[in-house]
Amino acid sequence: MPPSTSPDKQNTVAVIGAGVLGLCTALELIRAGYHVTLFDKEQPALQASFGNAAYLAVEYLEPLASPAHILSAIRLSFSRKSAFKVTPDHFPAFLPWGLRFMREALPARLVHNQLAISRLNAQAIAAWQDILRFANAQDDLHQSGFLRLWEKPDAISQARISLENARQWGFDPQLLSGDALLEREPALADRVRHALYYPGARHLGNTYQTCQHLFDHFKLQGGCFRQQDVQGIRPLGSGARLTLQGGQHEFDKVIITAGVWSKSLLHSMGISVPLAAERGYHLTLPGAKGTLSHILSSTDRNVVLSPLDCGLRIVGFGEYSNLTSKPVNKRYAQLRYHLSKLIADVDTEDPDVETWMGVRPTFPDSLPVIDLHPQHPQIGMAFGHHHLGVTHAAVSAKMLVALMTEGKGSEVWKPFADAPDAYSVERF
Ligand SMILES: Cc1cc2nc3c(=O)[nH]c(=O)nc-3n(C[C@H](O)[C@H](O)[C@H](O)COP(=O)(O)OP(=O)(O)OC[C@H]3O[C@@H](n4cnc5c(N)ncnc54)[C@H](O)[C@@H]3O)c2cc1C
């Protein structure tokens, strides 16, 4: 049963991390009647949730650990087109994670992981629509359509294979080539030959802006925000104590939504998880706002382009690195290069171009953790959403709050009943 909405001390919850996952979860907790304090070491949504492509990528069904991705990474590993990198200082630490990642591409694991992603995808848009309605921010969601692109003239056969695959998963994209493609997206360079067009695809106008809207509504609904670094969590009877800079604070429940930093918070409670720091980069061109009408994804170059409210954004790279390493500056030049090849007339040297690097929290099986602590169920967690954190934020928040209030027998968990442990923290 959900808790009562009366001011009851049994209902205090701390949410650690105010990225898109933490903000969605904090709002769902408020909706369920809890008294929520949201902690972040910075202002909300300044990490991975700041500069992503904002694409609600429910059309993406392939886990990162798939034979196709791994072969493509090996094939392109020394070219400018390679999206996958490991920084040299990180290589020894990366190796055991990389081996686990390869194991996840074996057939039985691949099918399991793909189904677990598709179940989240199936609920993702409705969950976003619901939370945006609650936050009076419905206008943040745009249905712009998505084009998956191929450049080589003979790539039509690959496009057809992808079309068949998409159909098997219940999508019905259109295959466009040549003039029909340029008519749909006139800004494309004519080297781009083929595309699968998904008219129903959606994106947020700008994830950071949406996070601000969620945060404003959180405060309006009585939520409390504290800009503090949480240094440790200690379960206590039926509650938990947070160690903060300069003090401690007790809550009835604690939720960990700290992105890639969740790993060290769990470590403080004796749980070890194989969470990697997978960095991605962006360029945003405010002056090129309006150049594109669709979200684009280049199969050859592994980059995504989004027509955002703040300009044209290109994102790319899966770069595994130490959390404290500096961004690799040549990645921005590589993004400029890809942009110039994909879009016919764009000034990539515009001095107003913004550059950014952010860290995705990534597990070897490409699935997030959405779970309660196995011994201390007053502690919940939602993190590890890799490339799909924006897509899966709203549905993950609903699942976590349902887990806290009603358990896996709840309505929210029904679509996941075939494999309810797929997102468990104990699966590793
Ligand atoms: C280049 C790029 C493009 C992407 N594009 C897309 C896309 O188009 N679609 C999509 O679905 N996903 C996309 N993603 C992935 C998505 O951005 C992430 O999965 C998502 O933002 C993760 O959100 P989060 O809330 O878990 O983590 P974060 O946004 O990193 O938030 C974690 C928060 O926790 C805080 N924190 C950490 N430790 C502590 C502590 N000890 N005490 C207090 N606060 C703490 C941090 O300050 C931070 O604010 C992209 C990612 C990148 C890098």
PDB file of N, CA, C and O in Angstrom, residues 283-324:
ATOM      1  N   LEU A 283      28.993  18.166 -29.397  1.00  0.00           N
ATOM      2  CA  LEU A 283      29.112  19.551 -29.878  1.00  0.00           C
ATOM      3  C   LEU A 283      27.687  20.050 -30.002  1.00  0.00           C
ATOM      4  O   LEU A 283      26.831  19.333 -30.529  1.00  0.00           O
ATOM      5  N   THR A 284      27.434  21.260 -29.539  1.00  0.00           N
ATOM      6  CA  THR A 284      26.126  21.874 -29.783  1.00  0.00           C
ATOM      7  C   THR A 284      26.357  23.150 -30.573  1.00  0.00           C
ATOM      8  O   THR A 284      27.205  23.972 -30.207  1.00  0.00           O
ATOM      9  N   LEU A 285      25.593  23.291 -31.669  1.00  0.00           N
ATOM     10  CA  LEU A 285      25.727  24.463 -32.539  1.00  0.00           C
ATOM     11  C   LEU A 285      24.458  25.301 -32.422  1.00  0.00           C
ATOM     12  O   LEU A 285      23.462  25.030 -33.116  1.00  0.00           O
ATOM     13  N   PRO A 286      24.483  26.318 -31.543  1.00  0.00           N
ATOM     14  CA  PRO A 286      23.251  27.111 -31.364  1.00  0.00           C
ATOM     15  C   PRO A 286      22.816  27.755 -32.679  1.00  0.00           C
ATOM     16  O   PRO A 286      21.623  27.848 -32.976  1.00  0.00           O
ATOM     17  N   GLY A 287      23.810  28.175 -33.493  1.00  0.00           N
ATOM     18  CA  GLY A 287      23.481  28.871 -34.741  1.00  0.00           C
ATOM     19  C   GLY A 287      22.856  27.953 -35.780  1.00  0.00           C
ATOM     20  O   GLY A 287      22.271  28.431 -36.758  1.00  0.00           O
ATOM     21  N   ALA A 288      22.970  26.636 -35.599  1.00  0.00           N
ATOM     22  CA  ALA A 288      22.414  25.693 -36.587  1.00  0.00           C
ATOM     23  C   ALA A 288      21.051  25.164 -36.135  1.00  0.00           C
ATOM     24  O   ALA A 288      20.572  24.164 -36.675  1.00  0.00           O
ATOM     25  N   LYS A 289      20.446  25.828 -35.142  1.00  0.00           N
ATOM     26  CA  LYS A 289      19.106  25.429 -34.703  1.00  0.00           C
ATOM     27  C   LYS A 289      18.156  25.488 -35.907  1.00  0.00           C
ATOM     28  O   LYS A 289      18.200  26.442 -36.682  1.00  0.00           O
ATOM     29  N   GLY A 290      17.337  24.471 -36.051  1.00  0.00           N
ATOM     30  CA  GLY A 290      16.383  24.466 -37.161  1.00  0.00           C
ATOM     31  C   GLY A 290      16.934  23.830 -38.434  1.00  0.00           C
ATOM     32  O   GLY A 290      16.200  23.636 -39.400  1.00  0.00           O
ATOM     33  N   THR A 291      18.230  23.495 -38.455  1.00  0.00           N
ATOM     34  CA  THR A 291      18.808  22.871 -39.664  1.00  0.00           C
ATOM     35  C   THR A 291      18.170  21.508 -39.926  1.00  0.00           C
ATOM     36  O   THR A 291      17.903  21.150 -41.074  1.00  0.00           O
ATOM     37  N   LEU A 292      17.947  20.754 -38.867  1.00  0.00           N
ATOM     38  CA  LEU A 292      17.380  19.400 -39.000  1.00  0.00           C
ATOM     39  C   LEU A 292      15.963  19.368 -38.464  1.00  0.00           C
ATOM     40  O   LEU A 292      15.623  20.117 -37.547  1.00  0.00           O
ATOM     41  N   SER A 293      15.169  18.437 -39.010  1.00  0.00           N
ATOM     42  CA  SER A 293      13.845  18.228 -38.416  1.00  0.00           C
ATOM     43  C   SER A 293      13.726  16.882 -37.733  1.00  0.00           C
ATOM     44  O   SER A 293      12.744  16.635 -37.046  1.00  0.00           O
ATOM     45  N   HIS A 294      14.681  15.970 -37.953  1.00  0.00           N
ATOM     46  CA  HIS A 294      14.581  14.629 -37.369  1.00  0.00           C
ATOM     47  C   HIS A 294      15.792  14.348 -36.483  1.00  0.00           C
ATOM     48  O   HIS A 294      16.829  14.981 -36.627  1.00  0.00           O
ATOM     49  N   ILE A 295      15.649  13.334 -35.629  1.00  0.00           N
ATOM     50  CA  ILE A 295      16.819  12.796 -34.943  1.00  0.00           C
ATOM     51  C   ILE A 295      17.499  11.886 -35.964  1.00  0.00           C
ATOM     52  O   ILE A 295      16.826  11.106 -36.656  1.00  0.00           O
ATOM     53  N   LEU A 296      18.818  11.976 -36.055  1.00  0.00           N
ATOM     54  CA  LEU A 296      19.553  11.147 -37.009  1.00  0.00           C
ATOM     55  C   LEU A 296      20.552  10.273 -36.274  1.00  0.00           C
ATOM     56  O   LEU A 296      21.153  10.713 -35.289  1.00  0.00           O
ATOM     57  N   SER A 297      20.728   9.059 -36.785  1.00  0.00           N
ATOM     58  CA  SER A 297      21.783   8.218 -36.238  1.00  0.00           C
ATOM     59  C   SER A 297      22.551   7.637 -37.418  1.00  0.00           C
ATOM     60  O   SER A 297      21.956   7.045 -38.325  1.00  0.00           O
ATOM     61  N   SER A 298      23.859   7.853 -37.431  1.00  0.00           N
ATOM     62  CA  SER A 298      24.673   7.333 -38.532  1.00  0.00           C
ATOM     63  C   SER A 298      25.220   5.967 -38.157  1.00  0.00           C
ATOM     64  O   SER A 298      25.992   5.838 -37.204  1.00  0.00           O
ATOM     65  N   THR A 299      24.829   4.963 -38.911  1.00  0.00           N
ATOM     66  CA  THR A 299      25.301   3.602 -38.649  1.00  0.00           C
ATOM     67  C   THR A 299      26.799   3.503 -38.934  1.00  0.00           C
ATOM     68  O   THR A 299      27.529   2.827 -38.217  1.00  0.00           O
ATOM     69  N   ASP A 300      27.275   4.214 -39.971  1.00  0.00           N
ATOM     70  CA  ASP A 300      28.693   4.132 -40.339  1.00  0.00           C
ATOM     71  C   ASP A 300      29.587   4.840 -39.332  1.00  0.00           C
ATOM     72  O   ASP A 300      30.727   4.455 -39.128  1.00  0.00           O
ATOM     73  N   ARG A 301      29.093   5.898 -38.718  1.00  0.00           N
ATOM     74  CA  ARG A 301      29.965   6.749 -37.889  1.00  0.00           C
ATOM     75  C   ARG A 301      29.656   6.649 -36.396  1.00  0.00           C
ATOM     76  O   ARG A 301      30.341   7.269 -35.580  1.00  0.00           O
ATOM     77  N   ASN A 302      28.585   5.954 -36.041  1.00  0.00           N
ATOM     78  CA  ASN A 302      28.202   5.815 -34.627  1.00  0.00           C
ATOM     79  C   ASN A 302      28.037   7.159 -33.932  1.00  0.00           C
ATOM     80  O   ASN A 302      28.577   7.385 -32.841  1.00  0.00           O
ATOM     81  N   VAL A 303      27.353   8.075 -34.569  1.00  0.00           N
ATOM     82  CA  VAL A 303      27.032   9.350 -33.923  1.00  0.00           C
ATOM     83  C   VAL A 303      25.525   9.577 -34.044  1.00  0.00           C
ATOM     84  O   VAL A 303      24.870   9.013 -34.925  1.00  0.00           O
ATOM     85  N   VAL A 304      25.000  10.387 -33.128  1.00  0.00           N
ATOM     86  CA  VAL A 304      23.581  10.755 -33.175  1.00  0.00           C
ATOM     87  C   VAL A 304      23.504  12.275 -33.267  1.00  0.00           C
ATOM     88  O   VAL A 304      24.267  12.989 -32.599  1.00  0.00           O
ATOM     89  N   LEU A 305      22.591  12.762 -34.112  1.00  0.00           N
ATOM     90  CA  LEU A 305      22.384  14.206 -34.246  1.00  0.00           C
ATOM     91  C   LEU A 305      20.959  14.528 -33.801  1.00  0.00           C
ATOM     92  O   LEU A 305      20.016  13.841 -34.224  1.00  0.00           O
ATOM     93  N   SER A 306      20.816  15.555 -32.982  1.00  0.00           N
ATOM     94  CA  SER A 306      19.474  15.888 -32.480  1.00  0.00           C
ATOM     95  C   SER A 306      19.123  17.337 -32.768  1.00  0.00           C
ATOM     96  O   SER A 306      19.953  18.228 -32.562  1.00  0.00           O
ATOM     97  N   PRO A 307      17.888  17.571 -33.203  1.00  0.00           N
ATOM     98  CA  PRO A 307      17.430  18.943 -33.443  1.00  0.00           C
ATOM     99  C   PRO A 307      16.870  19.516 -32.132  1.00  0.00           C
ATOM    100  O   PRO A 307      15.666  19.500 -31.908  1.00  0.00           O
ATOM    101  N   LEU A 308      17.729  20.017 -31.271  1.00  0.00           N
ATOM    102  CA  LEU A 308      17.294  20.431 -29.934  1.00  0.00           C
ATOM    103  C   LEU A 308      16.827  21.882 -29.912  1.00  0.00           C
ATOM    104  O   LEU A 308      17.148  22.667 -30.812  1.00  0.00           O
ATOM    105  N   ASP A 309      16.136  22.237 -28.841  1.00  0.00           N
ATOM    106  CA  ASP A 309      15.663  23.622 -28.691  1.00  0.00           C
ATOM    107  C   ASP A 309      16.842  24.592 -28.556  1.00  0.00           C
ATOM    108  O   ASP A 309      16.706  25.772 -28.836  1.00  0.00           O
ATOM    109  N   CYS A 310      18.000  24.069 -28.095  1.00  0.00           N
ATOM    110  CA  CYS A 310      19.162  24.948 -27.901  1.00  0.00           C
ATOM    111  C   CYS A 310      20.117  24.902 -29.090  1.00  0.00           C
ATOM    112  O   CYS A 310      21.195  25.499 -29.041  1.00  0.00           O
ATOM    113  N   GLY A 311      19.779  24.181 -30.144  1.00  0.00           N
ATOM    114  CA  GLY A 311      20.647  24.121 -31.324  1.00  0.00           C
ATOM    115  C   GLY A 311      20.766  22.714 -31.865  1.00  0.00           C
ATOM    116  O   GLY A 311      20.103  21.784 -31.391  1.00  0.00           O
ATOM    117  N   LEU A 312      21.628  22.556 -32.853  1.00  0.00           N
ATOM    118  CA  LEU A 312      21.895  21.225 -33.421  1.00  0.00           C
ATOM    119  C   LEU A 312      22.986  20.575 -32.579  1.00  0.00           C
ATOM    120  O   LEU A 312      24.044  21.173 -32.356  1.00  0.00           O
ATOM    121  N   ARG A 313      22.717  19.363 -32.110  1.00  0.00           N
ATOM    122  CA  ARG A 313      23.718  18.672 -31.276  1.00  0.00           C
ATOM    123  C   ARG A 313      24.155  17.375 -31.952  1.00  0.00           C
ATOM    124  O   ARG A 313      23.319  16.627 -32.467  1.00  0.00           O
ATOM    125  N   ILE A 314      25.461  17.129 -31.947  1.00  0.00           N
ATOM    126  CA  ILE A 314      25.979  15.828 -32.374  1.00  0.00           C
ATOM    127  C   ILE A 314      26.653  15.184 -31.158  1.00  0.00           C
ATOM    128  O   ILE A 314      27.398  15.855 -30.430  1.00  0.00           O
ATOM    129  N   VAL A 315      26.343  13.901 -30.906  1.00  0.00           N
ATOM    130  CA  VAL A 315      26.968  13.188 -29.775  1.00  0.00           C
ATOM    131  C   VAL A 315      27.629  11.915 -30.290  1.00  0.00           C
ATOM    132  O   VAL A 315      27.220  11.355 -31.305  1.00  0.00           O
ATOM    133  N   GLY A 316      28.633  11.478 -29.557  1.00  0.00           N
ATOM    134  CA  GLY A 316      29.269  10.227 -29.947  1.00  0.00           C
ATOM    135  C   GLY A 316      30.292   9.738 -28.948  1.00  0.00           C
ATOM    136  O   GLY A 316      30.571  10.396 -27.947  1.00  0.00           O
ATOM    137  N   PHE A 317      30.831   8.572 -29.224  1.00  0.00           N
ATOM    138  CA  PHE A 317      31.915   7.885 -28.511  1.00  0.00           C
ATOM    139  C   PHE A 317      31.454   7.128 -27.272  1.00  0.00           C
ATOM    140  O   PHE A 317      30.615   7.595 -26.508  1.00  0.00           O
ATOM    141  N   GLY A 318      32.009   5.942 -27.148  1.00  0.00           N
ATOM    142  CA  GLY A 318      31.904   5.156 -25.928  1.00  0.00           C
ATOM    143  C   GLY A 318      33.335   4.978 -25.470  1.00  0.00           C
ATOM    144  O   GLY A 318      34.047   4.090 -25.940  1.00  0.00           O
ATOM    145  N   GLU A 319      33.770   5.901 -24.614  1.00  0.00           N
ATOM    146  CA  GLU A 319      35.189   5.939 -24.224  1.00  0.00           C
ATOM    147  C   GLU A 319      35.306   5.529 -22.754  1.00  0.00           C
ATOM    148  O   GLU A 319      34.812   6.235 -21.873  1.00  0.00           O
ATOM    149  N   TYR A 320      35.944   4.392 -22.530  1.00  0.00           N
ATOM    150  CA  TYR A 320      36.065   3.864 -21.164  1.00  0.00           C
ATOM    151  C   TYR A 320      37.327   4.466 -20.547  1.00  0.00           C
ATOM    152  O   TYR A 320      38.402   4.397 -21.138  1.00  0.00           O
ATOM    153  N   SER A 321      37.143   5.060 -19.366  1.00  0.00           N
ATOM    154  CA  SER A 321      38.258   5.808 -18.795  1.00  0.00           C
ATOM    155  C   SER A 321      38.127   5.865 -17.278  1.00  0.00           C
ATOM    156  O   SER A 321      37.088   5.515 -16.716  1.00  0.00           O
ATOM    157  N   ASN A 322      39.196   6.343 -16.631  1.00  0.00           N
ATOM    158  CA  ASN A 322      39.097   6.607 -15.189  1.00  0.00           C
ATOM    159  C   ASN A 322      38.162   7.788 -14.982  1.00  0.00           C
ATOM    160  O   ASN A 322      38.130   8.707 -15.803  1.00  0.00           O
ATOM    161  N   LEU A 323      37.471   7.761 -13.852  1.00  0.00           N
ATOM    162  CA  LEU A 323      36.490   8.817 -13.605  1.00  0.00           C
ATOM    163  C   LEU A 323      37.126  10.196 -13.513  1.00  0.00           C
ATOM    164  O   LEU A 323      36.486  11.199 -13.805  1.00  0.00           O
ATOM    165  N   THR A 324      38.398  10.243 -13.108  1.00  0.00           N
ATOM    166  CA  THR A 324      39.015  11.548 -12.879  1.00  0.00           C
ATOM    167  C   THR A 324      39.812  12.056 -14.094  1.00  0.00           C
ATOM    168  O   THR A 324      40.340  13.164 -14.051  1.00  0.00           O
TER     169      THR A 324
END
